[in-house]
XYZ file of C-alpha atoms in Angstrom:
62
model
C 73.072 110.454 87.427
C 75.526 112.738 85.799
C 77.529 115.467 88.171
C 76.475 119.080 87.742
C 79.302 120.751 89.674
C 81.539 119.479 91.946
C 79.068 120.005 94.806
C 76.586 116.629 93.608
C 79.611 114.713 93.560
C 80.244 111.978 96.780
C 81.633 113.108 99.841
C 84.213 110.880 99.729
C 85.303 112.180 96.407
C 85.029 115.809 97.595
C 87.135 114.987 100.894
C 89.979 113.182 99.271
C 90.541 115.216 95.943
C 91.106 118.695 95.121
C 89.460 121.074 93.172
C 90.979 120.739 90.188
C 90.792 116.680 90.566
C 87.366 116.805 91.264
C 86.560 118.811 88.097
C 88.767 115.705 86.079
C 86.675 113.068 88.287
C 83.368 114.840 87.153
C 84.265 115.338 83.175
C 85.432 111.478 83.241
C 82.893 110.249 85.117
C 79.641 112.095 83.197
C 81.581 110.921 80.158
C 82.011 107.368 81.095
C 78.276 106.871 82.346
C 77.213 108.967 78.807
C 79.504 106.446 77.501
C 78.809 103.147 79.286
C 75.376 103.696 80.786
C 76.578 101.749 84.281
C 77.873 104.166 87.052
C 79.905 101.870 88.332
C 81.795 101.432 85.968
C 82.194 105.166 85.412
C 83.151 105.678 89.019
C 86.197 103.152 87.981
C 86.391 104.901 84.783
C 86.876 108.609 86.712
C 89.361 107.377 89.366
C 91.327 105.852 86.468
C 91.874 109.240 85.047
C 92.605 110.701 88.522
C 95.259 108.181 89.244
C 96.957 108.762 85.648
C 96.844 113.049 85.778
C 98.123 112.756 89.335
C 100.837 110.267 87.870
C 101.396 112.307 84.977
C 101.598 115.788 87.044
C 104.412 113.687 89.437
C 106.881 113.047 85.991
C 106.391 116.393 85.274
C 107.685 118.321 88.600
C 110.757 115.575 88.606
């Protein structure tokens, strides 16, 4: 089931990112599941990307 707005997505998702995350979890994960067909795998896929933009942001600000 791909994400329409950040609404649809999990309420775990929505309670532990931010806005702007959840918008990144959403692209990677509709993308993933477009991509991959499995949502579990797409789930991994859009945490991935979360962990490496919040890694990415951290380099950044140092």
């Amino acid at each position: 089931m791909l994400y329409k707005s950040n609404q649809d997505l999990p309420s775990d998702i929505r309670s532990r990112l931010s806005e702007p995350y959840q918008d990144l979890y959403r692209a990677a994960f509709n993308s993933a599941l477009h991509w991959y067909g499995e949502a579990t795998k797409a789930h991994k896929v859009a945490l991935s990307a979360v962990r490496m933009q919040s890694a990415m942001n951290r380099n950044v600000l140092v």
